[in-house]
Coordinates of C-alpha atoms in Angstrom, one line a residue:
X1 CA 74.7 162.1 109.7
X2 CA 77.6 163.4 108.4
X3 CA 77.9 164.8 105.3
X4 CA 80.9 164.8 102.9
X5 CA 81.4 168.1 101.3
X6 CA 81.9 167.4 97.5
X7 CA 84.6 170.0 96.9
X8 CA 87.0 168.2 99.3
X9 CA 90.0 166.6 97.8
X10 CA 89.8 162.9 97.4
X11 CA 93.0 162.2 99.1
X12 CA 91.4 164.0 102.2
X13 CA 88.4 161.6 102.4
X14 CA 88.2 160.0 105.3
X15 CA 89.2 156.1 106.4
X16 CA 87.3 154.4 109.2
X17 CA 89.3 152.8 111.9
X18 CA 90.0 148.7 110.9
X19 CA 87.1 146.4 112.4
X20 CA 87.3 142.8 113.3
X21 CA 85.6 142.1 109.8
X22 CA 88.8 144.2 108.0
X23 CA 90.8 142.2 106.0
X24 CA 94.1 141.4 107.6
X25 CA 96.0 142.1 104.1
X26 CA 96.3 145.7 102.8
X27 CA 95.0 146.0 99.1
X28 CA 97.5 147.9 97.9
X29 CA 96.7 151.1 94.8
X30 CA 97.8 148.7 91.9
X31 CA 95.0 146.0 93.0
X32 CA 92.7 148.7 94.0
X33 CA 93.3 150.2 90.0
X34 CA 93.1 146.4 88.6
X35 CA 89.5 145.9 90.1
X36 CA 88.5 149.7 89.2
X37 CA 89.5 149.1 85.4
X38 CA 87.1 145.6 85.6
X39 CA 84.8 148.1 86.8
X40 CA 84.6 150.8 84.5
X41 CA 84.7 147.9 81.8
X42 CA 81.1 146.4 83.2
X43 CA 80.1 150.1 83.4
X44 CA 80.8 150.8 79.9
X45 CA 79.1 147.5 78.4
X46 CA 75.1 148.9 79.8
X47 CA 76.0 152.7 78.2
X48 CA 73.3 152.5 76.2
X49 CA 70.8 150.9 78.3
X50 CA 70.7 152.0 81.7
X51 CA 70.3 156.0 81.1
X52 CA 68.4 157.9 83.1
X53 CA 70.5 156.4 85.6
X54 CA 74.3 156.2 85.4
X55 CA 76.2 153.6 83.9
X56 CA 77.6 152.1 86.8
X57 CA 80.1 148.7 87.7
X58 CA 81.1 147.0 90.6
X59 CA 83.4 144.4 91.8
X60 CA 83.3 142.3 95.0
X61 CA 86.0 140.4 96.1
X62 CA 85.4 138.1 99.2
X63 CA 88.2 137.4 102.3
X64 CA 88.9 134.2 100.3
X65 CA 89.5 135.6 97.1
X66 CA 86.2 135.2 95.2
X67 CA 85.0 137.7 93.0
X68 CA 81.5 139.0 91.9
X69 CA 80.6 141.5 89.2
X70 CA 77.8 143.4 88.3
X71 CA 76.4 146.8 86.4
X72 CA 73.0 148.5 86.9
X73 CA 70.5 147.2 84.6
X74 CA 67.7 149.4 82.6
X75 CA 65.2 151.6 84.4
X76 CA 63.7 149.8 88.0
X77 CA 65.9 147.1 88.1
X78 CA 69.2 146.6 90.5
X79 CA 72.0 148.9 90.7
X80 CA 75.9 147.4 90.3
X81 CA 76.3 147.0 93.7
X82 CA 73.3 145.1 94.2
X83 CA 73.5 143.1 91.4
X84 CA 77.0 142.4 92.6
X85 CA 75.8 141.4 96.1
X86 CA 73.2 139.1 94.3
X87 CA 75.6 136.8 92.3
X88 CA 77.8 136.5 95.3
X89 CA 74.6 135.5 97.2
X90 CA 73.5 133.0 94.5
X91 CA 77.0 131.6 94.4
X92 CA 76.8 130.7 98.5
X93 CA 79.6 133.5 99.3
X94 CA 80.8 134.8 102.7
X95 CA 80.4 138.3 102.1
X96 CA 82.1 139.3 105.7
X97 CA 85.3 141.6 105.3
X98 CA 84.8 141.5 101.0
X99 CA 85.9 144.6 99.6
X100 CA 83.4 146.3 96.6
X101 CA 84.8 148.3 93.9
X102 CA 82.6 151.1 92.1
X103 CA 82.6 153.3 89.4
X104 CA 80.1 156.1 91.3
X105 CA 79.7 156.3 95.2
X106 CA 76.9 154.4 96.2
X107 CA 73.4 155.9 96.7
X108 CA 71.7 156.4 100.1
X109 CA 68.9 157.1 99.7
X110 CA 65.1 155.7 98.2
X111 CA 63.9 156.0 94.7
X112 CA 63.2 153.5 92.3
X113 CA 65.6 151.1 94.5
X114 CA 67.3 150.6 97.8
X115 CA 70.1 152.8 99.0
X116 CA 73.1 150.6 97.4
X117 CA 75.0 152.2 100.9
X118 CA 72.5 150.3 103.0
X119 CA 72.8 147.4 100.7
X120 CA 77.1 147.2 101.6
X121 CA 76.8 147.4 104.9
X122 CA 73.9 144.7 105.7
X123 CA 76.3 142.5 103.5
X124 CA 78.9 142.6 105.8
X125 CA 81.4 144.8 103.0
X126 CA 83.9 146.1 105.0
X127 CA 85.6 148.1 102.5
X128 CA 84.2 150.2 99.8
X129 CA 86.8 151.7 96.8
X130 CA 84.9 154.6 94.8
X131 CA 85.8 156.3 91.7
X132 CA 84.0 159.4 92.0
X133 CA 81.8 161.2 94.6
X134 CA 78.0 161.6 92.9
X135 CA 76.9 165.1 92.9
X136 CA 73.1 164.4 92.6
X137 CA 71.5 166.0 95.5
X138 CA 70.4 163.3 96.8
X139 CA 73.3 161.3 97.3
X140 CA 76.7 163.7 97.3
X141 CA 78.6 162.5 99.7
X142 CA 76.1 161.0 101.9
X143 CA 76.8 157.7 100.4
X144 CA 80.1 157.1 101.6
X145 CA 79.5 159.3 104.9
X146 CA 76.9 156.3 105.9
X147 CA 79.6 153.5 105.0
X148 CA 82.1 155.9 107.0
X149 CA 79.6 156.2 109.8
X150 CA 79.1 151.9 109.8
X151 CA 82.5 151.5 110.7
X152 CA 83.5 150.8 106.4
X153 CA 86.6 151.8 105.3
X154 CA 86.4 154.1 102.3
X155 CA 88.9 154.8 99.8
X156 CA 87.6 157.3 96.8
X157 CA 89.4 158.6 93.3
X158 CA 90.8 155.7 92.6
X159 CA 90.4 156.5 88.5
X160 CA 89.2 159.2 89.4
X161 CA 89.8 161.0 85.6
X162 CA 88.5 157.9 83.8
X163 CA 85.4 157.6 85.6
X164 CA 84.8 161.1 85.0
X165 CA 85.1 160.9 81.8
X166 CA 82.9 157.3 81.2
X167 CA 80.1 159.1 83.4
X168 CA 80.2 162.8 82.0
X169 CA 76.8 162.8 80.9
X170 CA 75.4 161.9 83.8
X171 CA 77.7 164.4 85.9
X172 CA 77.2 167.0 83.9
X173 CA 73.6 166.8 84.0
X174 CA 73.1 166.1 87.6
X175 CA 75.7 169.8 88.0
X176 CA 74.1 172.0 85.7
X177 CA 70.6 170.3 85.1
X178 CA 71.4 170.4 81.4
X179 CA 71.8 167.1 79.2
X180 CA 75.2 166.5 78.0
X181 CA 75.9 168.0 74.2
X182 CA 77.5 166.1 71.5
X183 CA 77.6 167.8 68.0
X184 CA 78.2 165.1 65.4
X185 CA 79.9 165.9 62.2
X186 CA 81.3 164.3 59.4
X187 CA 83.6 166.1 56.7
X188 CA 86.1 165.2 54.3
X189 CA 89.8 166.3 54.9
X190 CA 89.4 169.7 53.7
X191 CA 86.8 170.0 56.3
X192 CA 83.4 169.8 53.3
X193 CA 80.3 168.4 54.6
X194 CA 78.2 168.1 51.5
X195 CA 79.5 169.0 47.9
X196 CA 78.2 172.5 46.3
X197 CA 75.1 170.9 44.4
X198 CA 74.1 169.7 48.1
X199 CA 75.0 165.7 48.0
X200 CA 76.7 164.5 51.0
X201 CA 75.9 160.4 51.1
X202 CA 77.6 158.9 51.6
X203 CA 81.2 160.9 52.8
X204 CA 81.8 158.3 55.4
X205 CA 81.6 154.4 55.4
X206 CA 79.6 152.1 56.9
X207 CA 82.5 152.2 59.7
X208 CA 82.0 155.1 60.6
X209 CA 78.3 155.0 60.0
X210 CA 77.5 152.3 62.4
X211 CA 79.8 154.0 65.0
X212 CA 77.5 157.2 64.8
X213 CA 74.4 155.2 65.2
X214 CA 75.8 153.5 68.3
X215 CA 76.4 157.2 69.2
X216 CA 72.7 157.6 68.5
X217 CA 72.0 154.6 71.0
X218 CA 73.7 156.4 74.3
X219 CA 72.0 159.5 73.6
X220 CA 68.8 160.3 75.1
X221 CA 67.3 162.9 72.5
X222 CA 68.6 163.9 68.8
X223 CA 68.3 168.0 67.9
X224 CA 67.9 168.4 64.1
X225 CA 67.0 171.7 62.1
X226 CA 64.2 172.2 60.2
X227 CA 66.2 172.9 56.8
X228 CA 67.8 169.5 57.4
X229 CA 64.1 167.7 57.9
X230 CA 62.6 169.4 54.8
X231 CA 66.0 168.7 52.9
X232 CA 67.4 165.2 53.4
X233 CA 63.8 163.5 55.1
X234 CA 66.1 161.7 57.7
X235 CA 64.3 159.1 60.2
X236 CA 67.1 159.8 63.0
X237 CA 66.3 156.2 64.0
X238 CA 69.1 153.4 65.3
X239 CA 69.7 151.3 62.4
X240 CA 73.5 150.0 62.4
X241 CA 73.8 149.7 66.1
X242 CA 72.4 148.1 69.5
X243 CA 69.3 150.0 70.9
X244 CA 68.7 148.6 73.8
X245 CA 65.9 151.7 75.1
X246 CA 64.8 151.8 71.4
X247 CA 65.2 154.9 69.5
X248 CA 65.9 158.3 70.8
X249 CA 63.3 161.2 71.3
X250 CA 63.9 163.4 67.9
X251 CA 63.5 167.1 68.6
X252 CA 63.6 169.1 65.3
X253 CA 64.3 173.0 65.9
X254 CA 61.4 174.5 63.9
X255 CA 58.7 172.6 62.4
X256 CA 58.6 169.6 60.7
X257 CA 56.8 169.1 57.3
X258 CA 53.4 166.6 57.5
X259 CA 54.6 163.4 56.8
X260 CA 58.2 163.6 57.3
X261 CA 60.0 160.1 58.9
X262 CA 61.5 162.5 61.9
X263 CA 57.6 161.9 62.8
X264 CA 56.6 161.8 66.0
X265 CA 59.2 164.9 67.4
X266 CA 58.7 167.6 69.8
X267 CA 59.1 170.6 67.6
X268 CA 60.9 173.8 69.3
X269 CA 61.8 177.6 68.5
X270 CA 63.5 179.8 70.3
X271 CA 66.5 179.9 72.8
X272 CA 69.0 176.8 72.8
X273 CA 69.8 177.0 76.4
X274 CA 65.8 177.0 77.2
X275 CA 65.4 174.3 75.1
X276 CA 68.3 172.1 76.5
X277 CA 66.9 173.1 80.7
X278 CA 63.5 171.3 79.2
X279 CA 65.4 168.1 78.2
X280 CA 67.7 168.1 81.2
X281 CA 63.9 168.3 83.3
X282 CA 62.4 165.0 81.5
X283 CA 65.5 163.5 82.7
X284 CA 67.9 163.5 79.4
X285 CA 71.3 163.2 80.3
X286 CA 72.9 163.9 76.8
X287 CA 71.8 165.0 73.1
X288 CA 73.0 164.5 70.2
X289 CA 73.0 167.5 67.4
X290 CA 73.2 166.1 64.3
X291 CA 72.5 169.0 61.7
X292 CA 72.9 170.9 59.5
X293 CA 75.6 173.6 59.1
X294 CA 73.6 176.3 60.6
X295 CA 72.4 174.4 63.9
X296 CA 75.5 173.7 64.5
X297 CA 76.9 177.0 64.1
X298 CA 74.4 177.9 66.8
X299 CA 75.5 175.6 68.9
X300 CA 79.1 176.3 68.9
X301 CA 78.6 179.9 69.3
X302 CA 76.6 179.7 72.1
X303 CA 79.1 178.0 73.8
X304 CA 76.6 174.9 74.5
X305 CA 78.4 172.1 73.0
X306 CA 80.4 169.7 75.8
X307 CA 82.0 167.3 73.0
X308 CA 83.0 167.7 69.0
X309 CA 82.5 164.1 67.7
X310 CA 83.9 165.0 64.0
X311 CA 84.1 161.9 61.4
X312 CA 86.9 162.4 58.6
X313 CA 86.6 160.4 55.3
X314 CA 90.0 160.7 53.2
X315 CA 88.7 162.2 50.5
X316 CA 89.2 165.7 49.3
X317 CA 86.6 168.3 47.4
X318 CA 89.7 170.7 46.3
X319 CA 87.7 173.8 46.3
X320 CA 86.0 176.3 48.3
X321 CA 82.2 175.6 46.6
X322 CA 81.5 172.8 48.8
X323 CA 79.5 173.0 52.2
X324 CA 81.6 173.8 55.4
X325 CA 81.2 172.2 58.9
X326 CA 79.5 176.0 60.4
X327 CA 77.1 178.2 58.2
X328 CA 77.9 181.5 60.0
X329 CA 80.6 183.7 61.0
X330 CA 83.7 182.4 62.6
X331 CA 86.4 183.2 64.9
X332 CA 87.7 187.1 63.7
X333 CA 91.3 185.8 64.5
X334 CA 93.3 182.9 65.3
X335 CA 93.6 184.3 69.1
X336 CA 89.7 183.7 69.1
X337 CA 89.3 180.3 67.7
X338 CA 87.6 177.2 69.7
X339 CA 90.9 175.5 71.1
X340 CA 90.3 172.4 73.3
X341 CA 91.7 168.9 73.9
X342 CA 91.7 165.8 71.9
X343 CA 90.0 163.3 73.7
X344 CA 90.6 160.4 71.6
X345 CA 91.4 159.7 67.8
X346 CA 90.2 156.4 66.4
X347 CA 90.2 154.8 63.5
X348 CA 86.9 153.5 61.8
X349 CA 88.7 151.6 58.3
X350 CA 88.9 153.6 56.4
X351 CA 87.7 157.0 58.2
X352 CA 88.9 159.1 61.3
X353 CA 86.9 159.4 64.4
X354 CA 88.1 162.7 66.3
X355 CA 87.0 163.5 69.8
X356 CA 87.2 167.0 70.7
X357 CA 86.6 168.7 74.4
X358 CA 86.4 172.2 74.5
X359 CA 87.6 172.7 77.7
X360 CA 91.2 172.5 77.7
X361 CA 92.0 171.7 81.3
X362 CA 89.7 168.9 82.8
X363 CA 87.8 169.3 85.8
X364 CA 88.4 167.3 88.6
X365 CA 85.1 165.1 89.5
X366 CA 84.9 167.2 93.3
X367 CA 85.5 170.4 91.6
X368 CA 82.1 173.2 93.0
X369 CA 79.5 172.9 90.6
X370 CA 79.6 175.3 87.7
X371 CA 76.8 177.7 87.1
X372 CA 74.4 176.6 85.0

């Protein structure tokens, strides 16, 4: 079989030759991003529920201009494609020469289901759009070599960037075998996360609140410190927001007092990057850190966090006594601050939600993998 090396540019990927089951009408780019955008759209509504998996849509579009939507569902049950294939099945559709739109190259090989590859190509698809190659061994490349290889026309990187970006988690942990890391913090404007006699709720509103617990609901594990768990007693549960896999796993960095609500945790010491290789192996594809000052000082200067999620209330301390965002030492100079790129800024009535990447120039999705 041939296999489709990961690093190649998209606009190199290869087009099988027209069948007799190709559509006799070009789909030209702007339908091809229409469909895509419907796509990422169903992938984005089962965020919270399908992780360990990805997150995944699809849209099929018969010869005579039906179409058919799915997403992958929790844990064991159908990818996007096939449940795609599956309501165009239940509806009676001709499924010969329909073109399929996904988020994520489909899979090709066995695990908990089919290969979704396999899947196309028994359904008569004869073309197949993909957002982004899947790096996971397993699949990378192999997916859309088989459709290739079946006499499919392929198309990939249409959204390319906004794929990327709706899947990172999952990317990033199927490159570097690390979960994704999300440091949450909330502040007032002159950046104070508590003020000096140690009360901090609440500095946001229930906005902004429910938005973090949501937060809470696509990630896989929360990292607390010990200081926090003695001091504030938080459960670290989903409360405001849907939680679809229930709660996630609570990991407190030291130990946790007898009786505290963070109860039952997996308590750890030691190196950050060890810890995070142990969740990335039971299959956590992103953490959230959540506190205090001097975790997530740690964090940041280890250079492990992949996303700033900062919540601003517009209120202001006016002094220096009040808690900062970092308990540590900074940047020596402005030539060695953290500079990244703002990802998105939205507004949670009546607080700020800032999105901050690190990185300042984005990654293409088929760029080598990083080392770990």
């Amino acid at each position: 079989m041939q296999v489709v090396d990961p690093r190649r540019p998209l606009s190199s990927f290869p087009r099988a030759p027209r069948t007799r089951h190709q559509r006799t009408i070009d789909m030209d780019d702007h339908l091809d991003i229409i469909r895509m955008q419907r796509a990422l759209e169903l992938g984005a509504s089962v965020r919270s529920l399908t992780p360990p998996n990805p997150w995944v849509g699809c849209v099929i579009e018969t010869v005579d201009g039906q179409r058919f939507e799915g997403a992958t569902d929790r844990v064991g049950g159908p990818h996007a494609e096939a449940a795609a294939l599956a309501a165009a099945r239940a509806a009676g559709a001709d499924l010969e020469g329909a073109t399929a739109w996904v988020t994520l190259e489909p899979c090709s090989h066995v695990g908990r289901t089919p290969p979704c590859a396999d899947a196309l190509i028994e359904a008569g698809i004869a073309r197949v759009v993909a957002a982004v190659v899947d790096p996971d061994p397993n699949v990378a490349g192999t997916g859309l070599a088989r459709l290739v290889e079946a006499g499919v026309e392929v198309t990939a990187g249409v959204l390319a960037a906004e794929a990327s970006e709706q899947l990172a988690p999952y990317l990033h942990h199927r490159r570097t075998g690390r979960p994704w890391v999300v440091l949450k913090l909330a502040a007032t404007l002159d950046g104070r996360t508590a003020a000096p006699d140690g009360t901090s709720q609440w500095i946001t509103g229930p906005a902004a609140r429910a938005d973090a617990h949501a937060l809470r609901a696509e990630s896989d594990a929360i990292i607390v410190g010990a200081g926090t768990v003695r001091a504030d007693d938080p459960s670290l549960t989903v409360r405001d927001a849907p939680a679809p896999r229930g709660d996630p796993v609570r990991v407190v960095l030291g130990t946790a007092p007898e009786g505290a609500k963070v109860h039952p945790c997996l308590e750890r010491e030691g190196d950050l990057k060890a810890i995070l290789e142990e969740l990335g192996a039971m299959g956590h594809l992103q953490v959230l850190v959540e506190g205090g000052a001097a975790v997530a000082h740690a964090f940041h200067q280890a250079g492990l966090v992949d996303r700033y999620v900062i919540y601003l209330a517009p209120a202001l301390f006016g002094g220096d006594d009040g808690r900062g965002l970092f308990a540590g030492p900074g940047a020596p100079t402005i030539a060695a601050a953290t500079r990244g790129r703002i990802v998105q800024v939205r507004h949670l009535d009546p607080d700020l939600r800032i999105d901050l990447d690190p990185t300042p120039a984005p990654r293409s999705p088929l760029d080598p993998p990083q080392e770990p």
